[in-house]
mmCIF file of C-alpha atoms in Angstrom:
data_model
loop_
_atom_site.group_PDB
_atom_site.id
_atom_site.type_symbol
_atom_site.label_atom_id
_atom_site.label_comp_id
_atom_site.label_asym_id
_atom_site.label_seq_id
_atom_site.Cartn_x
_atom_site.Cartn_y
_atom_site.Cartn_z
ATOM 1 C CA UNK A 3 192.718 -213.857 48.307
ATOM 2 C CA UNK A 4 189.160 -212.527 48.230
ATOM 3 C CA UNK A 5 187.152 -211.196 45.301
ATOM 4 C CA UNK A 6 185.461 -208.076 46.690
ATOM 5 C CA UNK A 7 182.615 -206.095 45.139
ATOM 6 C CA UNK A 8 181.892 -202.583 46.443
ATOM 7 C CA UNK A 9 178.316 -201.423 45.852
ATOM 8 C CA UNK A 10 178.153 -197.652 45.984
ATOM 9 C CA UNK A 11 176.137 -194.665 44.806
ATOM 10 C CA UNK A 12 176.915 -191.135 43.669
ATOM 11 C CA UNK A 13 176.504 -189.562 47.072
ATOM 12 C CA UNK A 14 179.739 -187.568 47.144
ATOM 13 C CA UNK A 15 181.218 -188.022 50.613
ATOM 14 C CA UNK A 16 180.612 -191.757 50.694
ATOM 15 C CA UNK A 17 183.019 -192.458 47.831
ATOM 16 C CA UNK A 18 186.406 -191.466 49.375
ATOM 17 C CA UNK A 19 186.092 -193.910 52.299
ATOM 18 C CA UNK A 20 185.095 -196.699 49.896
ATOM 19 C CA UNK A 21 188.056 -195.939 47.636
ATOM 20 C CA UNK A 22 190.429 -195.843 50.613
ATOM 21 C CA UNK A 23 189.266 -199.198 51.940
ATOM 22 C CA UNK A 24 189.282 -200.700 48.450
ATOM 23 C CA UNK A 25 192.832 -199.462 47.849
ATOM 24 C CA UNK A 26 194.035 -201.022 51.096
ATOM 25 C CA UNK A 27 192.296 -204.311 50.227
ATOM 26 C CA UNK A 28 193.938 -204.306 46.793
ATOM 27 C CA UNK A 29 197.326 -203.524 48.374
ATOM 28 C CA UNK A 30 196.859 -206.634 50.513
ATOM 29 C CA UNK A 31 196.332 -208.770 47.402
ATOM 30 C CA UNK A 32 192.540 -208.866 47.069
ATOM 31 C CA UNK A 33 190.694 -208.398 43.771
ATOM 32 C CA UNK A 34 188.408 -205.378 44.050
ATOM 33 C CA UNK A 35 185.744 -204.024 41.725
ATOM 34 C CA UNK A 36 182.885 -201.524 41.976
ATOM 35 C CA UNK A 37 179.216 -201.290 41.041
ATOM 36 C CA UNK A 38 177.595 -197.848 41.004
ATOM 37 C CA UNK A 39 176.033 -194.987 39.052
ATOM 38 C CA UNK A 40 177.458 -194.520 35.544
ATOM 39 C CA UNK A 41 178.891 -191.071 36.254
ATOM 40 C CA UNK A 42 181.134 -192.600 38.929
ATOM 41 C CA UNK A 43 183.060 -194.619 36.342
ATOM 42 C CA UNK A 44 185.839 -192.111 35.654
ATOM 43 C CA UNK A 45 186.590 -191.445 39.312
ATOM 44 C CA UNK A 46 186.641 -195.104 40.314
ATOM 45 C CA UNK A 47 188.561 -196.311 37.262
ATOM 46 C CA UNK A 48 191.127 -193.520 37.809
ATOM 47 C CA UNK A 49 192.004 -195.370 41.021
ATOM 48 C CA UNK A 50 192.565 -198.533 38.975
ATOM 49 C CA UNK A 51 189.383 -200.412 39.847
ATOM 50 C CA UNK A 52 187.086 -202.219 37.398
ATOM 51 C CA UNK A 53 183.664 -200.588 37.334
ATOM 52 C CA UNK A 54 180.189 -201.773 36.338
ATOM 53 C CA UNK A 55 177.389 -199.212 36.026
ATOM 54 C CA UNK A 56 173.907 -199.822 37.327
ATOM 55 C CA UNK A 57 171.263 -200.731 34.762
ATOM 56 C CA UNK A 58 168.260 -201.010 37.098
ATOM 57 C CA UNK A 59 169.005 -198.370 39.741
ATOM 58 C CA UNK A 60 167.202 -195.068 40.024
ATOM 59 C CA UNK A 61 169.317 -192.255 38.529
ATOM 60 C CA UNK A 62 171.006 -189.892 40.961
ATOM 61 C CA UNK A 63 173.768 -187.292 40.807
ATOM 62 C CA UNK A 64 175.412 -185.733 43.834
ATOM 63 C CA UNK A 65 176.126 -182.552 41.862
ATOM 64 C CA UNK A 66 172.434 -181.891 41.159
ATOM 65 C CA UNK A 67 170.512 -179.809 43.692
ATOM 66 C CA UNK A 68 167.789 -181.718 45.513
ATOM 67 C CA UNK A 69 166.138 -179.030 47.669
ATOM 68 C CA UNK A 70 163.353 -179.201 50.202
ATOM 69 C CA UNK A 71 160.860 -181.950 50.828
ATOM 70 C CA UNK A 72 160.990 -183.072 47.195
ATOM 71 C CA UNK A 73 164.749 -183.576 47.525
ATOM 72 C CA UNK A 74 164.247 -185.536 50.726
ATOM 73 C CA UNK A 75 161.796 -187.872 48.994
ATOM 74 C CA UNK A 76 164.136 -188.230 46.027
ATOM 75 C CA UNK A 77 166.957 -189.228 48.397
ATOM 76 C CA UNK A 78 164.768 -191.735 50.193
ATOM 77 C CA UNK A 79 163.728 -193.193 46.851
ATOM 78 C CA UNK A 80 167.395 -193.793 45.991
ATOM 79 C CA UNK A 81 168.097 -195.374 49.376
ATOM 80 C CA UNK A 82 165.127 -197.741 49.216
ATOM 81 C CA UNK A 83 165.397 -198.516 45.500
ATOM 82 C CA UNK A 84 165.477 -202.248 44.707
ATOM 83 C CA UNK A 85 167.419 -201.555 41.485
ATOM 84 C CA UNK A 86 170.918 -201.631 43.016
ATOM 85 C CA UNK A 87 170.045 -204.995 44.553
ATOM 86 C CA UNK A 88 168.981 -206.381 41.178
ATOM 87 C CA UNK A 89 172.221 -205.120 39.643
ATOM 88 C CA UNK A 90 174.209 -206.555 42.542
ATOM 89 C CA UNK A 91 172.746 -210.025 42.010
ATOM 90 C CA UNK A 92 173.253 -209.790 38.231
ATOM 91 C CA UNK A 93 176.884 -208.753 38.734
ATOM 92 C CA UNK A 94 177.600 -211.547 41.210
ATOM 93 C CA UNK A 95 175.994 -214.076 38.849
ATOM 94 C CA UNK A 96 178.339 -212.976 36.034
ATOM 95 C CA UNK A 97 181.486 -212.781 38.139
ATOM 96 C CA UNK A 98 181.903 -214.727 41.378
ATOM 97 C CA UNK A 99 182.335 -212.658 44.509
ATOM 98 C CA UNK A 100 183.549 -213.662 47.951
ATOM 99 C CA UNK A 101 182.556 -210.495 49.830
ATOM 100 C CA UNK A 102 180.152 -207.681 49.007
ATOM 101 C CA UNK A 103 180.750 -204.286 50.630
ATOM 102 C CA UNK A 104 177.506 -202.302 50.454
ATOM 103 C CA UNK A 105 177.034 -198.630 51.242
ATOM 104 C CA UNK A 106 174.963 -198.278 54.403
ATOM 105 C CA UNK A 107 172.331 -196.148 52.665
ATOM 106 C CA UNK A 108 171.555 -198.624 49.877
ATOM 107 C CA UNK A 109 168.827 -200.560 51.653
ATOM 108 C CA UNK A 110 167.705 -202.307 48.453
ATOM 109 C CA UNK A 111 171.200 -203.675 47.836
ATOM 110 C CA UNK A 112 171.638 -204.622 51.490
ATOM 111 C CA UNK A 113 168.352 -206.527 51.406
ATOM 112 C CA UNK A 114 169.236 -208.308 48.150
ATOM 113 C CA UNK A 115 172.624 -209.376 49.563
ATOM 114 C CA UNK A 116 170.979 -210.657 52.744
ATOM 115 C CA UNK A 117 168.235 -212.517 50.845
ATOM 116 C CA UNK A 118 170.869 -214.145 48.612
ATOM 117 C CA UNK A 119 172.933 -215.123 51.680
ATOM 118 C CA UNK A 120 175.994 -213.343 50.314
ATOM 119 C CA UNK A 121 178.903 -212.684 52.625
ATOM 120 C CA UNK A 122 178.541 -208.970 53.133
ATOM 121 C CA UNK A 123 179.838 -205.963 54.970
ATOM 122 C CA UNK A 124 177.931 -202.724 55.488
ATOM 123 C CA UNK A 125 180.148 -199.713 54.860
ATOM 124 C CA UNK A 126 179.123 -197.010 57.337
ATOM 125 C CA UNK A 127 180.815 -193.842 56.107
ATOM 126 C CA UNK A 128 179.624 -191.561 58.881
ATOM 127 C CA UNK A 129 179.430 -191.757 62.664
ATOM 128 C CA UNK A 130 178.211 -195.250 63.489
ATOM 129 C CA UNK A 131 176.116 -194.134 66.461
ATOM 130 C CA UNK A 132 174.280 -191.615 64.258
ATOM 131 C CA UNK A 133 173.418 -194.319 61.726
ATOM 132 C CA UNK A 134 172.548 -196.891 64.370
ATOM 133 C CA UNK A 135 170.118 -194.578 66.144
ATOM 134 C CA UNK A 136 168.569 -193.442 62.873
ATOM 135 C CA UNK A 137 168.001 -196.952 61.596
ATOM 136 C CA UNK A 138 166.827 -198.601 64.817
ATOM 137 C CA UNK A 139 164.255 -196.013 65.857
ATOM 138 C CA UNK A 140 161.003 -194.964 64.282
ATOM 139 C CA UNK A 141 159.515 -196.634 61.246
ATOM 140 C CA UNK A 142 162.758 -197.741 59.547
ATOM 141 C CA UNK A 143 163.950 -200.769 61.556
#
């Protein structure tokens, strides 16, 4: 069976789909663990999953207000942060992983997984077409 690492962030609505998929994977016999923001520990461990907090990632809390343009830039800084990718590689070096499931908004972690040639899956937790259009148009591709 596979050793699966979910790389997530404290975004709120992204966590339930990750937990649902992780639960199904565990029910099928896979070993599943999570990497994310420290404040996610209780929620993820309450579902019975091992959890490792980020040490290099930019801090972020979904329960904090992030209004206006400043909030937009703060969000983008989290999405493009290289820190989750550093933590991903550190975690995989400590504990072997067969598959990495990375939240679609964590570009730094996605890039690190690709550069390290890890077997990876991008978890798109919203409408795929919305994400596809947003990522393949404009300055972000």
